[in-house]
Amino acid sequence: LISVAYQTNEVEDLEIQAVAYRNGTPAYSPKADIQAAPSRERTAEYINEFETSSDDDDFTGAGWRVQGVDEVTNFLSTDSPYPNSGDLTFTLTTPIEVSETNSLMSWQDVAIVEPGLPGFDYTHPGSRDYVIVEASSDGLNWKPLIDGYDASHDPGWRALWIGGGAPSRSNLKNHTVNLRTDWSAGDVIFIRFRLHADNQVNGRGWFIERLEIQKGAVVANEGEIGLPTEFALHSNYPNPFNPSTN
């Protein structure tokens, strides 16, 4: 395990790679693309209506922005249409301290993404594309807060996917999860939205209007914490340069 501290005052896209030497001969790890973000003060409550273009400033990630779909409706949304073969992630850089009294998180959305085959959940290759909300305490290991879903989640969404229509507020569906299902009070976590796409058909994308995390809750301990500034590249085991290493 190799840890490297990196400080930044703004969101940066970085490419990292480890190099090891034996008798002057280099050996390179696979390259990894990461984003580094500055530290923010933790909070227990977070609410965002995504009404203006600056309302996505608390997030980091490519392929997302606050944009209007008509003259009166703005959403936080992915690129539309979204690209095939990959993941579009958008991470809230404000750490959330899980509350003991009110640990509910809710959002409203429309997911016009390719439906999977009937009978398969999102973890199966037959699921095609899906959207999911996840949480992590270290920015590296992510747990689903809700099972992934697609346009088949709602008949209106599926009609939009088939017909190619634009979403409106009438298409919004509510989701609520309890952060204490997988986390304990006092845990500090990051939240992200992720759209996964296979290499086949795409759609208009994922549209989110309101995010509400632990409304009315307060932090137990003040302080700043940021998305990890230490990034790990795990070596092969045993050591490729010395197989006897353990």
Short mmCIF file of C-alpha atoms in Angstrom, two decimals:
data_model
loop_
_atom_site.label_atom_id
_atom_site.label_comp_id
_atom_site.label_asym_id
_atom_site.label_seq_id
_atom_site.Cartn_x
_atom_site.Cartn_y
_atom_site.Cartn_z
CA LEU A 1 0.00 0.00 0.00
CA ILE A 2 1.40 3.39 -1.03
CA SER A 3 -0.15 6.61 0.34
CA VAL A 4 0.64 10.05 -1.01
CA ALA A 5 -0.67 13.28 0.53
CA TYR A 6 -1.88 15.89 -1.96
CA GLN A 7 -3.33 19.30 -1.14
CA THR A 8 -5.44 21.40 -3.47
CA ASN A 9 -7.55 24.56 -3.30
CA GLU A 10 -9.71 23.61 -6.26
CA VAL A 11 -11.12 20.53 -7.96
CA GLU A 12 -8.44 18.93 -10.12
CA ASP A 13 -8.40 15.98 -12.51
CA LEU A 14 -5.26 13.93 -11.89
CA GLU A 15 -3.61 10.89 -13.40
CA ILE A 16 -1.57 8.86 -10.94
CA GLN A 17 0.90 6.02 -11.39
CA ALA A 18 3.43 4.35 -9.10
CA VAL A 19 6.94 3.52 -10.25
CA ALA A 20 9.21 1.04 -8.45
CA TYR A 21 12.85 0.28 -9.19
CA ARG A 22 15.00 -2.79 -8.79
CA ASN A 23 18.64 -2.51 -9.71
CA GLY A 24 17.79 0.64 -11.63
CA THR A 25 15.06 -1.03 -13.73
CA PRO A 26 11.62 0.63 -13.42
CA ALA A 27 8.32 -1.20 -13.11
CA TYR A 28 5.07 0.75 -13.53
CA SER A 29 1.66 0.28 -11.94
CA PRO A 30 -1.51 0.77 -14.03
CA LYS A 31 -2.49 4.42 -14.40
CA ALA A 32 -5.56 5.68 -12.56
CA ASP A 33 -7.65 8.81 -13.20
CA ILE A 34 -8.84 10.55 -10.04
CA GLN A 35 -10.31 13.86 -8.93
CA ALA A 36 -8.92 15.77 -5.96
CA ALA A 37 -11.17 18.25 -4.16
CA PRO A 38 -10.49 20.79 -1.38
CA SER A 39 -11.58 20.15 2.19
CA ARG A 40 -15.04 21.30 3.24
CA GLU A 41 -16.64 21.61 6.64
CA ARG A 42 -18.80 18.64 7.52
CA THR A 43 -22.51 19.13 7.94
CA ALA A 44 -25.51 17.10 9.02
CA GLU A 45 -28.10 18.91 6.90
CA TYR A 46 -27.77 19.55 3.18
CA ILE A 47 -30.52 20.82 0.85
CA ASN A 48 -30.15 21.74 -2.81
CA GLU A 49 -32.97 22.68 -5.21
CA PHE A 50 -30.67 22.77 -8.29
CA GLU A 51 -32.26 25.96 -9.59
CA THR A 52 -29.20 27.87 -10.87
CA SER A 53 -26.00 26.93 -12.67
CA SER A 54 -23.95 27.54 -9.51
CA ASP A 55 -25.97 25.00 -7.53
CA ASP A 56 -23.64 22.24 -8.73
CA ASP A 57 -20.56 23.92 -7.20
CA ASP A 58 -20.73 21.61 -4.16
CA PHE A 59 -20.16 18.59 -6.42
CA THR A 60 -17.26 17.19 -8.37
CA GLY A 61 -17.41 15.05 -11.50
CA ALA A 62 -17.64 15.30 -15.27
CA GLY A 63 -20.70 14.94 -17.47
CA TRP A 64 -23.14 16.66 -15.09
CA ARG A 65 -24.53 20.20 -14.81
CA VAL A 66 -27.60 22.18 -13.78
CA GLN A 67 -29.54 22.93 -16.93
CA GLY A 68 -33.05 23.79 -18.06
CA VAL A 69 -35.25 21.42 -20.02
CA ASP A 70 -37.90 24.07 -20.67
CA GLU A 71 -38.54 27.72 -19.77
CA VAL A 72 -39.45 27.02 -16.15
CA THR A 73 -37.78 23.76 -15.11
CA ASN A 74 -34.12 23.28 -14.15
CA PHE A 75 -32.59 19.96 -13.16
CA LEU A 76 -29.23 18.65 -12.13
CA SER A 77 -28.65 16.28 -15.01
CA THR A 78 -26.15 14.19 -16.87
CA ASP A 79 -25.09 14.95 -20.40
CA SER A 80 -28.10 14.44 -22.65
CA PRO A 81 -27.91 12.03 -24.29
CA TYR A 82 -25.39 10.37 -22.02
CA PRO A 83 -22.41 8.48 -23.51
CA ASN A 84 -22.25 4.71 -23.75
CA SER A 85 -19.72 2.44 -22.05
CA GLY A 86 -18.88 3.97 -18.71
CA ASP A 87 -19.97 5.69 -15.54
CA LEU A 88 -20.92 9.32 -14.97
CA THR A 89 -20.43 10.13 -11.28
CA PHE A 90 -21.17 13.33 -9.41
CA THR A 91 -19.94 13.47 -5.82
CA LEU A 92 -21.06 15.87 -3.11
CA THR A 93 -17.82 17.27 -1.70
CA THR A 94 -19.50 18.39 1.54
CA PRO A 95 -19.07 15.55 4.06
CA ILE A 96 -22.26 14.43 5.78
CA GLU A 97 -22.23 13.44 9.44
CA VAL A 98 -24.89 10.79 9.95
CA SER A 99 -27.46 12.00 12.48
CA GLU A 100 -28.84 9.94 15.32
CA THR A 101 -32.28 11.58 15.26
CA ASN A 102 -33.00 12.31 11.59
CA SER A 103 -31.01 10.27 9.11
CA LEU A 104 -33.34 10.43 6.11
CA MET A 105 -32.15 11.43 2.65
CA SER A 106 -34.58 12.11 -0.20
CA TRP A 107 -34.45 13.25 -3.82
CA GLN A 108 -36.79 13.67 -6.78
CA ASP A 109 -35.76 12.49 -10.21
CA VAL A 110 -36.51 11.24 -13.70
CA ALA A 111 -34.25 8.49 -15.10
CA ILE A 112 -34.57 8.16 -18.87
CA VAL A 113 -31.97 5.42 -19.22
CA GLU A 114 -32.04 2.17 -21.16
CA PRO A 115 -34.25 -0.42 -19.40
CA GLY A 116 -32.79 -3.81 -18.59
CA LEU A 117 -34.22 -7.19 -19.45
CA PRO A 118 -37.24 -8.23 -17.36
CA GLY A 119 -36.37 -10.23 -14.27
CA PHE A 120 -32.77 -9.01 -13.87
CA ASP A 121 -31.66 -6.63 -11.11
CA TYR A 122 -29.06 -3.95 -11.72
CA THR A 123 -26.11 -6.17 -10.71
CA HIS A 124 -26.78 -8.57 -13.59
CA PRO A 125 -25.33 -7.92 -17.08
CA GLY A 126 -28.88 -8.07 -18.41
CA SER A 127 -29.69 -4.90 -16.50
CA ARG A 128 -28.27 -2.69 -19.29
CA ASP A 129 -28.03 0.91 -17.99
CA TYR A 130 -28.99 2.07 -14.50
CA VAL A 131 -28.72 4.95 -12.04
CA ILE A 132 -27.76 4.59 -8.39
CA VAL A 133 -27.03 6.70 -5.30
CA GLU A 134 -24.07 5.59 -3.20
CA ALA A 135 -22.20 6.55 -0.04
CA SER A 136 -18.61 6.12 1.12
CA SER A 137 -16.59 6.93 4.23
CA ASP A 138 -13.26 7.02 2.40
CA GLY A 139 -14.08 7.99 -1.22
CA LEU A 140 -12.77 4.64 -2.45
CA ASN A 141 -15.27 2.02 -1.31
CA TRP A 142 -18.91 2.81 -2.14
CA LYS A 143 -22.11 1.25 -0.80
CA PRO A 144 -25.49 1.56 -2.56
CA LEU A 145 -28.08 3.57 -0.65
CA ILE A 146 -30.75 2.19 -2.98
CA ASP A 147 -30.81 -0.53 -5.61
CA GLY A 148 -29.98 0.70 -9.09
CA TYR A 149 -32.95 1.49 -11.33
CA ASP A 150 -33.72 2.50 -14.92
CA ALA A 151 -36.58 3.79 -17.09
CA SER A 152 -38.67 0.71 -16.26
CA HIS A 153 -39.01 2.07 -12.71
CA ASP A 154 -42.00 4.15 -13.84
CA PRO A 155 -44.38 3.80 -16.83
CA GLY A 156 -44.04 7.51 -17.59
CA TRP A 157 -40.25 7.25 -17.66
CA ARG A 158 -40.40 4.27 -20.00
CA ALA A 159 -42.71 6.20 -22.33
CA LEU A 160 -40.19 9.05 -22.41
CA TRP A 161 -37.37 6.62 -23.17
CA ILE A 162 -39.30 5.03 -26.03
CA GLY A 163 -40.59 8.32 -27.43
CA GLY A 164 -37.52 10.43 -26.78
CA GLY A 165 -39.47 13.15 -24.99
CA ALA A 166 -38.07 15.67 -22.51
CA PRO A 167 -38.85 15.26 -18.79
CA SER A 168 -41.01 17.65 -16.80
CA ARG A 169 -41.94 18.05 -13.14
CA SER A 170 -44.95 15.80 -13.70
CA ASN A 171 -42.52 12.94 -14.32
CA LEU A 172 -40.66 13.38 -11.02
CA LYS A 173 -40.67 10.49 -8.55
CA ASN A 174 -39.71 10.67 -4.89
CA HIS A 175 -37.09 8.47 -3.25
CA THR A 176 -36.26 8.29 0.47
CA VAL A 177 -33.55 6.25 2.16
CA ASN A 178 -32.35 5.99 5.75
CA LEU A 179 -28.60 6.57 6.05
CA ARG A 180 -28.57 4.54 9.26
CA THR A 181 -29.45 1.38 7.37
CA ASP A 182 -25.74 0.93 6.57
CA TRP A 183 -24.07 3.67 8.63
CA SER A 184 -23.94 4.58 12.31
CA ALA A 185 -24.69 7.90 13.95
CA GLY A 186 -21.53 10.00 13.89
CA ASP A 187 -20.11 8.40 10.75
CA VAL A 188 -18.91 10.95 8.21
CA ILE A 189 -19.72 9.97 4.63
CA PHE A 190 -19.71 11.26 1.08
CA ILE A 191 -22.70 10.93 -1.25
CA ARG A 192 -22.57 10.46 -5.01
CA PHE A 193 -24.90 9.99 -7.95
CA ARG A 194 -23.76 7.48 -10.59
CA LEU A 195 -25.18 6.60 -14.02
CA HIS A 196 -23.80 3.37 -15.45
CA ALA A 197 -24.09 2.74 -19.20
CA ASP A 198 -23.30 -0.36 -21.23
CA ASN A 199 -22.06 -0.23 -24.83
CA GLN A 200 -25.48 -0.47 -26.45
CA VAL A 201 -28.42 1.97 -26.46
CA ASN A 202 -28.47 5.19 -24.45
CA GLY A 203 -31.16 7.74 -23.57
CA ARG A 204 -31.72 11.31 -22.47
CA GLY A 205 -30.16 10.74 -19.05
CA TRP A 206 -30.80 11.30 -15.36
CA PHE A 207 -32.57 14.44 -14.12
CA ILE A 208 -32.65 15.38 -10.41
CA GLU A 209 -34.57 18.37 -9.07
CA ARG A 210 -34.24 18.34 -5.29
CA LEU A 211 -31.83 16.76 -2.83
CA GLU A 212 -32.57 16.84 0.89
CA ILE A 213 -30.25 15.22 3.42
CA GLN A 214 -31.19 15.01 7.12
CA LYS A 215 -33.32 18.18 7.18
CA GLY A 216 -32.97 19.98 10.51
CA ALA A 217 -30.09 17.83 11.81
CA VAL A 218 -26.95 19.37 13.33
CA VAL A 219 -23.41 18.05 13.57
CA ALA A 220 -22.13 16.62 16.83
CA ASN A 221 -18.52 17.62 16.17
CA GLU A 222 -17.38 20.60 14.13
CA GLY A 223 -14.43 20.29 11.75
CA GLU A 224 -13.30 20.04 8.19
CA ILE A 225 -12.85 16.88 6.23
CA GLY A 226 -12.41 16.49 2.50
CA LEU A 227 -12.52 13.92 -0.19
CA PRO A 228 -9.42 11.81 0.38
CA THR A 229 -6.13 13.51 -0.37
CA GLU A 230 -4.28 10.21 0.07
CA PHE A 231 -4.63 7.82 -2.84
CA ALA A 232 -3.62 4.16 -2.69
CA LEU A 233 -2.17 1.95 -5.38
CA HIS A 234 -2.23 -1.65 -4.17
CA SER A 235 0.69 -3.78 -5.26
CA ASN A 236 0.43 -7.39 -6.36
CA TYR A 237 0.98 -10.05 -3.71
CA PRO A 238 3.50 -11.48 -3.48
CA ASN A 239 5.86 -8.64 -4.31
CA PRO A 240 6.62 -8.96 -8.06
CA PHE A 241 10.22 -7.93 -7.40
CA ASN A 242 10.71 -10.28 -4.49
CA PRO A 243 8.22 -13.19 -4.40
CA SER A 244 9.28 -14.10 -0.86
CA THR A 245 7.85 -10.85 0.52
CA ASN A 246 4.75 -11.30 2.72
#
